[in-house]
PDB file of C-alpha atoms and ligand atoms in Angstrom:
ATOM      1  CA  MET A 131      12.237  17.747  -6.016  1.00  0.00           C
ATOM      2  CA  ARG A 132      14.968  15.877  -4.068  1.00  0.00           C
ATOM      3  CA  HIS A 133      16.027  13.763  -7.022  1.00  0.00           C
ATOM      4  CA  ALA A 134      17.078  15.412 -10.231  1.00  0.00           C
ATOM      5  CA  HIS A 135      15.977  12.554 -12.474  1.00  0.00           C
ATOM      6  CA  PRO A 136      12.337  11.473 -12.180  1.00  0.00           C
ATOM      7  CA  ALA A 137      12.782   9.377 -15.321  1.00  0.00           C
ATOM      8  CA  GLY A 138      15.834   7.712 -13.758  1.00  0.00           C
ATOM      9  CA  ILE A 139      19.409   7.051 -14.862  1.00  0.00           C
ATOM     10  CA  GLY A 140      21.762   4.077 -14.372  1.00  0.00           C
ATOM     11  CA  MET A 141      20.353   1.845 -11.645  1.00  0.00           C
ATOM     12  CA  THR A 142      17.029   3.714 -11.771  1.00  0.00           C
ATOM     13  CA  SER A 143      16.675   3.663 -15.573  1.00  0.00           C
ATOM     14  CA  GLN A 144      13.712   2.266 -17.471  1.00  0.00           C
ATOM     15  CA  ARG A 145      15.773  -0.805 -18.347  1.00  0.00           C
ATOM     16  CA  THR A 146      16.335  -1.600 -14.682  1.00  0.00           C
ATOM     17  CA  ARG A 147      12.616  -1.100 -14.006  1.00  0.00           C
ATOM     18  CA  ASP A 148      11.678  -3.399 -16.880  1.00  0.00           C
ATOM     19  CA  ARG A 149      13.838  -6.134 -15.329  1.00  0.00           C
ATOM     20  CA  LEU A 150      11.855  -5.842 -12.080  1.00  0.00           C
ATOM     21  CA  ILE A 151       8.605  -6.274 -14.014  1.00  0.00           C
ATOM     22  CA  GLU A 152       9.975  -9.396 -15.724  1.00  0.00           C
ATOM     23  CA  ARG A 153      10.848 -10.759 -12.312  1.00  0.00           C
ATOM     24  CA  LEU A 154       7.356 -10.048 -10.950  1.00  0.00           C
ATOM     25  CA  GLN A 155       5.908 -11.955 -13.908  1.00  0.00           C
ATOM     26  CA  GLU A 156       8.243 -14.867 -13.198  1.00  0.00           C
ATOM     27  CA  GLU A 157       6.982 -14.812  -9.609  1.00  0.00           C
ATOM     28  CA  GLY A 158       3.409 -15.221 -10.848  1.00  0.00           C
ATOM     29  CA  ILE A 159       1.961 -11.702 -11.152  1.00  0.00           C
ATOM     30  CA  THR A 160      -0.340 -11.708 -14.182  1.00  0.00           C
ATOM     31  CA  ASN A 161      -2.537  -8.593 -13.951  1.00  0.00           C
ATOM     32  CA  ARG A 162      -1.363  -6.495 -16.919  1.00  0.00           C
ATOM     33  CA  ARG A 163      -2.649  -3.195 -15.546  1.00  0.00           C
ATOM     34  CA  VAL A 164      -0.848  -3.726 -12.237  1.00  0.00           C
ATOM     35  CA  LEU A 165       2.391  -4.648 -14.038  1.00  0.00           C
ATOM     36  CA  GLU A 166       2.155  -1.626 -16.347  1.00  0.00           C
ATOM     37  CA  VAL A 167       1.499   0.813 -13.505  1.00  0.00           C
ATOM     38  CA  MET A 168       4.464  -0.606 -11.571  1.00  0.00           C
ATOM     39  CA  ARG A 169       6.626  -0.357 -14.686  1.00  0.00           C
ATOM     40  CA  VAL A 170       5.997   3.400 -15.016  1.00  0.00           C
ATOM     41  CA  THR A 171       5.962   4.411 -11.329  1.00  0.00           C
ATOM     42  CA  PRO A 172       9.324   5.867 -10.193  1.00  0.00           C
ATOM     43  CA  ARG A 173       9.889   3.851  -6.981  1.00  0.00           C
ATOM     44  CA  HIS A 174      13.296   5.531  -6.540  1.00  0.00           C
ATOM     45  CA  LEU A 175      11.465   8.767  -5.646  1.00  0.00           C
ATOM     46  CA  PHE A 176       9.710   7.046  -2.716  1.00  0.00           C
ATOM     47  CA  VAL A 177      12.794   5.760  -0.846  1.00  0.00           C
ATOM     48  CA  GLU A 178      15.562   7.544   1.065  1.00  0.00           C
ATOM     49  CA  GLU A 179      18.058   8.996  -1.405  1.00  0.00           C
ATOM     50  CA  ALA A 180      20.848   6.681  -0.204  1.00  0.00           C
ATOM     51  CA  PHE A 181      18.746   3.692  -1.318  1.00  0.00           C
ATOM     52  CA  ALA A 182      17.605   5.073  -4.698  1.00  0.00           C
ATOM     53  CA  THR A 183      19.972   2.800  -6.632  1.00  0.00           C
ATOM     54  CA  ARG A 184      18.347  -0.236  -4.963  1.00  0.00           C
ATOM     55  CA  ALA A 185      14.774   0.917  -5.641  1.00  0.00           C
ATOM     56  CA  TYR A 186      14.199  -1.628  -8.446  1.00  0.00           C
ATOM     57  CA  GLU A 187      15.436  -4.606  -6.495  1.00  0.00           C
ATOM     58  CA  ASP A 188      12.614  -6.821  -5.290  1.00  0.00           C
ATOM     59  CA  THR A 189      13.143  -5.921  -1.665  1.00  0.00           C
ATOM     60  CA  ALA A 190      11.680  -3.806   1.141  1.00  0.00           C
ATOM     61  CA  LEU A 191      13.752  -0.677   1.885  1.00  0.00           C
ATOM     62  CA  PRO A 192      13.961   1.854   4.758  1.00  0.00           C
ATOM     63  CA  ILE A 193      11.925   5.063   4.467  1.00  0.00           C
ATOM     64  CA  GLY A 194      12.972   6.554   7.825  1.00  0.00           C
ATOM     65  CA  PHE A 195      11.138   6.649  11.185  1.00  0.00           C
ATOM     66  CA  GLY A 196      11.774   2.901  11.575  1.00  0.00           C
ATOM     67  CA  GLN A 197       9.410   2.134   8.673  1.00  0.00           C
ATOM     68  CA  THR A 198       9.801   0.444   5.300  1.00  0.00           C
ATOM     69  CA  ILE A 199       8.458   0.600   1.765  1.00  0.00           C
ATOM     70  CA  SER A 200       7.081  -2.870   0.991  1.00  0.00           C
ATOM     71  CA  GLN A 201       8.769  -5.317  -1.363  1.00  0.00           C
ATOM     72  CA  PRO A 202       7.521  -4.789  -4.974  1.00  0.00           C
ATOM     73  CA  TYR A 203       6.323  -8.403  -5.179  1.00  0.00           C
ATOM     74  CA  ILE A 204       4.097  -7.874  -2.121  1.00  0.00           C
ATOM     75  CA  VAL A 205       2.763  -4.568  -3.534  1.00  0.00           C
ATOM     76  CA  ALA A 206       1.954  -6.310  -6.834  1.00  0.00           C
ATOM     77  CA  ARG A 207       0.434  -9.389  -5.188  1.00  0.00           C
ATOM     78  CA  MET A 208      -1.728  -7.370  -2.789  1.00  0.00           C
ATOM     79  CA  THR A 209      -2.900  -4.969  -5.499  1.00  0.00           C
ATOM     80  CA  GLU A 210      -3.734  -7.820  -7.860  1.00  0.00           C
ATOM     81  CA  ALA A 211      -5.653  -9.745  -5.170  1.00  0.00           C
ATOM     82  CA  LEU A 212      -7.459  -6.622  -3.926  1.00  0.00           C
ATOM     83  CA  LEU A 213      -8.804  -5.668  -7.351  1.00  0.00           C
ATOM     84  CA  GLU A 214      -9.573  -9.140  -8.655  1.00  0.00           C
ATOM     85  CA  GLY A 215     -13.081  -9.145 -10.106  1.00  0.00           C
ATOM     86  CA  ILE A 216     -14.088  -5.713  -8.764  1.00  0.00           C
ATOM     87  CA  GLU A 217     -13.833  -2.116  -9.980  1.00  0.00           C
ATOM     88  CA  PRO A 218     -13.964  -0.141  -6.750  1.00  0.00           C
ATOM     89  CA  SER A 219     -14.658   3.582  -6.919  1.00  0.00           C
ATOM     90  CA  LYS A 220     -13.106   4.149  -3.461  1.00  0.00           C
ATOM     91  CA  VAL A 221     -10.200   2.348  -1.804  1.00  0.00           C
ATOM     92  CA  LEU A 222      -8.877   2.818   1.732  1.00  0.00           C
ATOM     93  CA  GLU A 223      -5.229   2.149   2.490  1.00  0.00           C
ATOM     94  CA  VAL A 224      -4.066   1.954   6.117  1.00  0.00           C
ATOM     95  CA  GLY A 225      -0.340   2.738   6.532  1.00  0.00           C
ATOM     96  CA  THR A 226       0.601   5.335   3.891  1.00  0.00           C
ATOM     97  CA  GLY A 227       4.344   5.112   4.597  1.00  0.00           C
ATOM     98  CA  SER A 228       6.216   6.404   1.553  1.00  0.00           C
ATOM     99  CA  GLY A 229       3.038   6.690  -0.530  1.00  0.00           C
ATOM    100  CA  TYR A 230       4.232   4.151  -3.114  1.00  0.00           C
ATOM    101  CA  GLN A 231       1.362   1.678  -2.653  1.00  0.00           C
ATOM    102  CA  ALA A 232      -1.106   4.597  -2.661  1.00  0.00           C
ATOM    103  CA  ALA A 233       0.470   5.848  -5.904  1.00  0.00           C
ATOM    104  CA  ILE A 234      -0.001   2.435  -7.519  1.00  0.00           C
ATOM    105  CA  LEU A 235      -3.635   2.294  -6.400  1.00  0.00           C
ATOM    106  CA  ALA A 236      -4.282   5.888  -7.503  1.00  0.00           C
ATOM    107  CA  GLN A 237      -3.395   4.893 -11.065  1.00  0.00           C
ATOM    108  CA  LEU A 238      -5.865   2.001 -10.992  1.00  0.00           C
ATOM    109  CA  VAL A 239      -8.948   3.311  -9.175  1.00  0.00           C
ATOM    110  CA  PRO A 240     -10.828   6.641  -9.193  1.00  0.00           C
ATOM    111  CA  MET A 241     -10.225   7.599  -5.533  1.00  0.00           C
ATOM    112  CA  VAL A 242      -7.744   6.517  -2.856  1.00  0.00           C
ATOM    113  CA  TYR A 243      -7.999   7.397   0.849  1.00  0.00           C
ATOM    114  CA  THR A 244      -4.893   6.690   2.915  1.00  0.00           C
ATOM    115  CA  VAL A 245      -4.097   6.990   6.623  1.00  0.00           C
ATOM    116  CA  GLU A 246      -0.692   7.353   8.343  1.00  0.00           C
ATOM    117  CA  ARG A 247      -0.037   7.747  12.066  1.00  0.00           C
ATOM    118  CA  ILE A 248       3.539   9.186  12.146  1.00  0.00           C
ATOM    119  CA  PRO A 249       3.274  12.989  11.769  1.00  0.00           C
ATOM    120  CA  GLU A 250       6.680  13.544  10.090  1.00  0.00           C
ATOM    121  CA  LEU A 251       6.169  10.714   7.624  1.00  0.00           C
ATOM    122  CA  TYR A 252       2.665  11.944   6.870  1.00  0.00           C
ATOM    123  CA  GLU A 253       3.978  15.476   6.123  1.00  0.00           C
ATOM    124  CA  GLN A 254       6.883  14.231   4.014  1.00  0.00           C
ATOM    125  CA  THR A 255       4.659  11.930   1.970  1.00  0.00           C
ATOM    126  CA  ARG A 256       1.931  14.562   1.587  1.00  0.00           C
ATOM    127  CA  LYS A 257       4.504  16.886  -0.058  1.00  0.00           C
ATOM    128  CA  ARG A 258       5.854  14.082  -2.243  1.00  0.00           C
ATOM    129  CA  MET A 259       2.394  13.101  -3.517  1.00  0.00           C
ATOM    130  CA  HIS A 260       1.615  16.723  -4.293  1.00  0.00           C
ATOM    131  CA  GLN A 261       4.899  17.196  -6.170  1.00  0.00           C
ATOM    132  CA  LEU A 262       4.333  14.011  -8.131  1.00  0.00           C
ATOM    133  CA  GLY A 263       0.862  15.213  -9.061  1.00  0.00           C
ATOM    134  CA  TYR A 264      -1.418  12.516  -7.610  1.00  0.00           C
ATOM    135  CA  ARG A 265      -4.741  14.331  -7.407  1.00  0.00           C
ATOM    136  CA  ASN A 266      -7.182  11.479  -6.719  1.00  0.00           C
ATOM    137  CA  LEU A 267      -5.689  10.831  -3.301  1.00  0.00           C
ATOM    138  CA  ARG A 268      -6.811  12.002   0.136  1.00  0.00           C
ATOM    139  CA  MET A 269      -4.473  11.596   3.103  1.00  0.00           C
ATOM    140  CA  THR A 270      -5.088  11.943   6.800  1.00  0.00           C
ATOM    141  CA  ARG A 271      -2.989  11.486   9.909  1.00  0.00           C
ATOM    142  CA  SER A 272      -4.606   9.257  12.490  1.00  0.00           C
ATOM    143  CA  ASP A 273      -4.733   5.727  13.848  1.00  0.00           C
ATOM    144  CA  GLY A 274      -5.941   3.844  10.808  1.00  0.00           C
ATOM    145  CA  SER A 275      -7.147   0.881  12.839  1.00  0.00           C
ATOM    146  CA  TRP A 276     -10.277   3.026  13.211  1.00  0.00           C
ATOM    147  CA  GLY A 277     -10.448   3.286   9.420  1.00  0.00           C
ATOM    148  CA  TRP A 278     -11.801   6.562   8.033  1.00  0.00           C
ATOM    149  CA  PRO A 279     -15.458   6.533   9.158  1.00  0.00           C
ATOM    150  CA  GLU A 280     -16.391   9.848   7.493  1.00  0.00           C
ATOM    151  CA  GLN A 281     -15.490   8.412   4.076  1.00  0.00           C
ATOM    152  CA  ALA A 282     -16.807   4.856   4.572  1.00  0.00           C
ATOM    153  CA  PRO A 283     -17.959   2.504   3.168  1.00  0.00           C
ATOM    154  CA  PHE A 284     -15.065   1.370   0.971  1.00  0.00           C
ATOM    155  CA  GLU A 285     -15.312  -1.255  -1.738  1.00  0.00           C
ATOM    156  CA  ALA A 286     -11.710  -2.215  -1.083  1.00  0.00           C
ATOM    157  CA  ILE A 287      -9.415  -1.839   1.939  1.00  0.00           C
ATOM    158  CA  MET A 288      -5.689  -2.577   1.992  1.00  0.00           C
ATOM    159  CA  VAL A 289      -3.801  -2.627   5.279  1.00  0.00           C
ATOM    160  CA  THR A 290      -0.010  -2.405   5.004  1.00  0.00           C
ATOM    161  CA  ALA A 291       0.940  -2.820   8.684  1.00  0.00           C
ATOM    162  CA  ALA A 292       0.044  -5.851  10.799  1.00  0.00           C
ATOM    163  CA  PRO A 293      -2.307  -5.909  13.815  1.00  0.00           C
ATOM    164  CA  GLU A 294      -2.634  -9.075  15.911  1.00  0.00           C
ATOM    165  CA  ASP A 295      -6.325  -9.286  15.067  1.00  0.00           C
ATOM    166  CA  VAL A 296      -8.361  -7.721  12.268  1.00  0.00           C
ATOM    167  CA  PRO A 297      -9.835  -4.436  13.635  1.00  0.00           C
ATOM    168  CA  GLU A 298     -13.628  -4.488  13.906  1.00  0.00           C
ATOM    169  CA  SER A 299     -13.930  -0.925  12.509  1.00  0.00           C
ATOM    170  CA  LEU A 300     -12.283  -1.955   9.251  1.00  0.00           C
ATOM    171  CA  LEU A 301     -14.687  -4.893   8.847  1.00  0.00           C
ATOM    172  CA  GLU A 302     -17.602  -2.502   9.441  1.00  0.00           C
ATOM    173  CA  GLN A 303     -16.318   0.008   6.883  1.00  0.00           C
ATOM    174  CA  LEU A 304     -16.017  -2.572   4.123  1.00  0.00           C
ATOM    175  CA  ALA A 305     -18.925  -2.281   1.651  1.00  0.00           C
ATOM    176  CA  GLU A 306     -21.009  -5.365   0.864  1.00  0.00           C
ATOM    177  CA  GLY A 307     -19.223  -7.233  -1.919  1.00  0.00           C
ATOM    178  CA  GLY A 308     -16.020  -5.428  -0.894  1.00  0.00           C
ATOM    179  CA  ARG A 309     -12.541  -6.954  -0.494  1.00  0.00           C
ATOM    180  CA  MET A 310      -9.962  -6.355   2.233  1.00  0.00           C
ATOM    181  CA  LEU A 311      -6.340  -7.457   2.308  1.00  0.00           C
ATOM    182  CA  ILE A 312      -4.724  -7.448   5.722  1.00  0.00           C
ATOM    183  CA  PRO A 313      -1.654  -9.044   7.303  1.00  0.00           C
ATOM    184  CA  HIS A 314      -2.322 -10.123  10.887  1.00  0.00           C
ATOM    185  CA  GLY A 315      -0.972 -12.344  13.598  1.00  0.00           C
ATOM    186  CA  LYS A 316       2.057 -12.333  15.899  1.00  0.00           C
ATOM    187  CA  ILE A 317       3.700  -8.922  15.949  1.00  0.00           C
ATOM    188  CA  ASN A 318       7.336 -10.059  15.860  1.00  0.00           C
ATOM    189  CA  GLY A 319       7.424 -12.703  13.230  1.00  0.00           C
ATOM    190  CA  MET A 320       5.577 -13.805  10.158  1.00  0.00           C
ATOM    191  CA  GLN A 321       1.915 -13.025   9.676  1.00  0.00           C
ATOM    192  CA  LYS A 322      -0.925 -14.367   7.575  1.00  0.00           C
ATOM    193  CA  LEU A 323      -1.977 -12.176   4.675  1.00  0.00           C
ATOM    194  CA  SER A 324      -5.755 -12.599   4.630  1.00  0.00           C
ATOM    195  CA  LEU A 325      -8.230 -11.776   1.912  1.00  0.00           C
ATOM    196  CA  ILE A 326     -11.579 -10.962   3.520  1.00  0.00           C
ATOM    197  CA  ILE A 327     -14.662 -10.623   1.322  1.00  0.00           C
ATOM    198  CA  ARG A 328     -17.855  -9.141   2.749  1.00  0.00           C
ATOM    199  CA  THR A 329     -20.483 -11.324   1.164  1.00  0.00           C
ATOM    200  CA  SER A 330     -23.472  -9.697   2.970  1.00  0.00           C
ATOM    201  CA  ALA A 331     -24.233  -7.302   5.823  1.00  0.00           C
ATOM    202  CA  THR A 332     -23.375 -10.008   8.342  1.00  0.00           C
ATOM    203  CA  HIS A 333     -21.091 -12.441   6.495  1.00  0.00           C
ATOM    204  CA  TYR A 334     -17.396 -12.365   5.691  1.00  0.00           C
ATOM    205  CA  GLU A 335     -15.358 -15.005   3.847  1.00  0.00           C
ATOM    206  CA  ARG A 336     -11.665 -15.340   4.653  1.00  0.00           C
ATOM    207  CA  GLU A 337      -8.818 -16.919   2.777  1.00  0.00           C
ATOM    208  CA  THR A 338      -5.054 -16.893   3.411  1.00  0.00           C
ATOM    209  CA  ILE A 339      -3.063 -15.604   0.453  1.00  0.00           C
ATOM    210  CA  GLU A 340       0.576 -15.644   1.626  1.00  0.00           C
ATOM    211  CA  THR A 341       2.827 -15.628   4.645  1.00  0.00           C
ATOM    212  CA  VAL A 342       4.291 -12.139   5.050  1.00  0.00           C
ATOM    213  CA  SER A 343       6.338  -9.982   7.402  1.00  0.00           C
ATOM    214  CA  PHE A 344       5.008  -6.468   7.984  1.00  0.00           C
ATOM    215  CA  VAL A 345       5.828  -3.804  10.583  1.00  0.00           C
ATOM    216  CA  PRO A 346       3.213  -3.696  13.364  1.00  0.00           C
ATOM    217  CA  LEU A 347       0.007  -1.697  13.118  1.00  0.00           C
ATOM    218  CA  ILE A 348       0.306   0.495  16.197  1.00  0.00           C
ATOM    219  CA  GLN A 349      -3.138   0.834  17.712  1.00  0.00           C
ATOM    220  CA  GLU A 350      -3.782   3.907  19.812  1.00  0.00           C
ATOM    221  CA  GLN A 351      -6.560   4.424  22.326  1.00  0.00           C
ATOM    222  CA  PHE A 352      -8.123   7.395  20.528  1.00  0.00           C
ATOM    223  CA  ARG A 353      -8.338   8.624  16.955  1.00  0.00           C
TER     224      ARG A 353
HETATM  225  N1  SAM B  52       2.244   1.282   2.139  1.00  0.00           N
HETATM  226  C1  SAM B  52       3.537   1.810   2.494  1.00  0.00           C
HETATM  227  C2  SAM B  52       4.355   2.217   1.297  1.00  0.00           C
HETATM  228  O1  SAM B  52       3.909   2.008   0.168  1.00  0.00           O
HETATM  229  O2  SAM B  52       5.423   2.779   1.519  1.00  0.00           O
HETATM  230  C3  SAM B  52       4.341   0.872   3.338  1.00  0.00           C
HETATM  231  C4  SAM B  52       3.748   0.765   4.683  1.00  0.00           C
HETATM  232  S1  SAM B  52       4.871   0.494   5.993  1.00  0.00           S
HETATM  233  C5  SAM B  52       5.248  -1.209   5.802  1.00  0.00           C
HETATM  234  C6  SAM B  52       3.668   0.560   7.322  1.00  0.00           C
HETATM  235  C7  SAM B  52       3.147   1.953   7.635  1.00  0.00           C
HETATM  236  O3  SAM B  52       2.029   1.846   8.503  1.00  0.00           O
HETATM  237  C8  SAM B  52       4.167   2.823   8.349  1.00  0.00           C
HETATM  238  O4  SAM B  52       4.313   4.049   7.698  1.00  0.00           O
HETATM  239  C9  SAM B  52       3.550   3.010   9.739  1.00  0.00           C
HETATM  240  O5  SAM B  52       3.864   4.235  10.357  1.00  0.00           O
HETATM  241  C10 SAM B  52       2.079   2.898   9.420  1.00  0.00           C
HETATM  242  N2  SAM B  52       1.224   2.574  10.568  1.00  0.00           N
HETATM  243  C11 SAM B  52       1.473   1.731  11.607  1.00  0.00           C
HETATM  244  N3  SAM B  52       0.415   1.705  12.437  1.00  0.00           N
HETATM  245  C12 SAM B  52      -0.515   2.538  11.913  1.00  0.00           C
HETATM  246  C13 SAM B  52      -1.828   2.928  12.305  1.00  0.00           C
HETATM  247  N4  SAM B  52      -2.401   2.467  13.427  1.00  0.00           N
HETATM  248  N5  SAM B  52      -2.488   3.811  11.532  1.00  0.00           N
HETATM  249  C14 SAM B  52      -1.928   4.311  10.400  1.00  0.00           C
HETATM  250  N6  SAM B  52      -0.706   3.976   9.971  1.00  0.00           N
HETATM  251  C15 SAM B  52      -0.011   3.106  10.726  1.00  0.00           C
END
């Protein structure tokens, strides 16, 4: 393992983590299971070593390859909104990145499928998730705007990179009654974080949850 202290010391100690959880509560996060899972998950093991001491600040941080681990508040907010009122058996995440969001989901639902397009990041995160012992997680490297058709349908889908428009394939792979959270809109700027609920085979309800700023979802021609 890169870091000698999974439990954390100093700026990565449990006390520092507890302070982040208090802050998330102050910001309006109420789901106790989400807060507890974030309290015990060692975020400092998901960021570049140079940033480990900042891992429990409520901020996005670099994870290499021009990508970022999302701000804890956004992770908490998206997880809370995704799981509200449902108990999905299968969740799809698009944009694995560091694996932190997948790790949070894996502690809350039976099975997580996650897709990453950058080969080096995929390999690095695959090793990390194995070392950390997440077993109810399947990863693949591809363009996640196509979803993961072989594993569909999903009762919940979380997209952690922003396309201009919501990809049709993801809408199709959402189960009836399922919930999707996706940032979308202008690539270089703020985007809308939408909650999309599939109410029937042909109907979807949409609601805007927040204004957010995500890295772009890079859509490739082929899977
Ligand atoms: N969920 C991540 C975490 O917990 O660290 C943070 C995600 S980061 C903001 C966005 C990720 O989406 C990056 O790793 C990026 O490479 C990935 N990405 C961008 N376009 C993608 C695509 N078409 N398919 C799959 N992953 C993509």
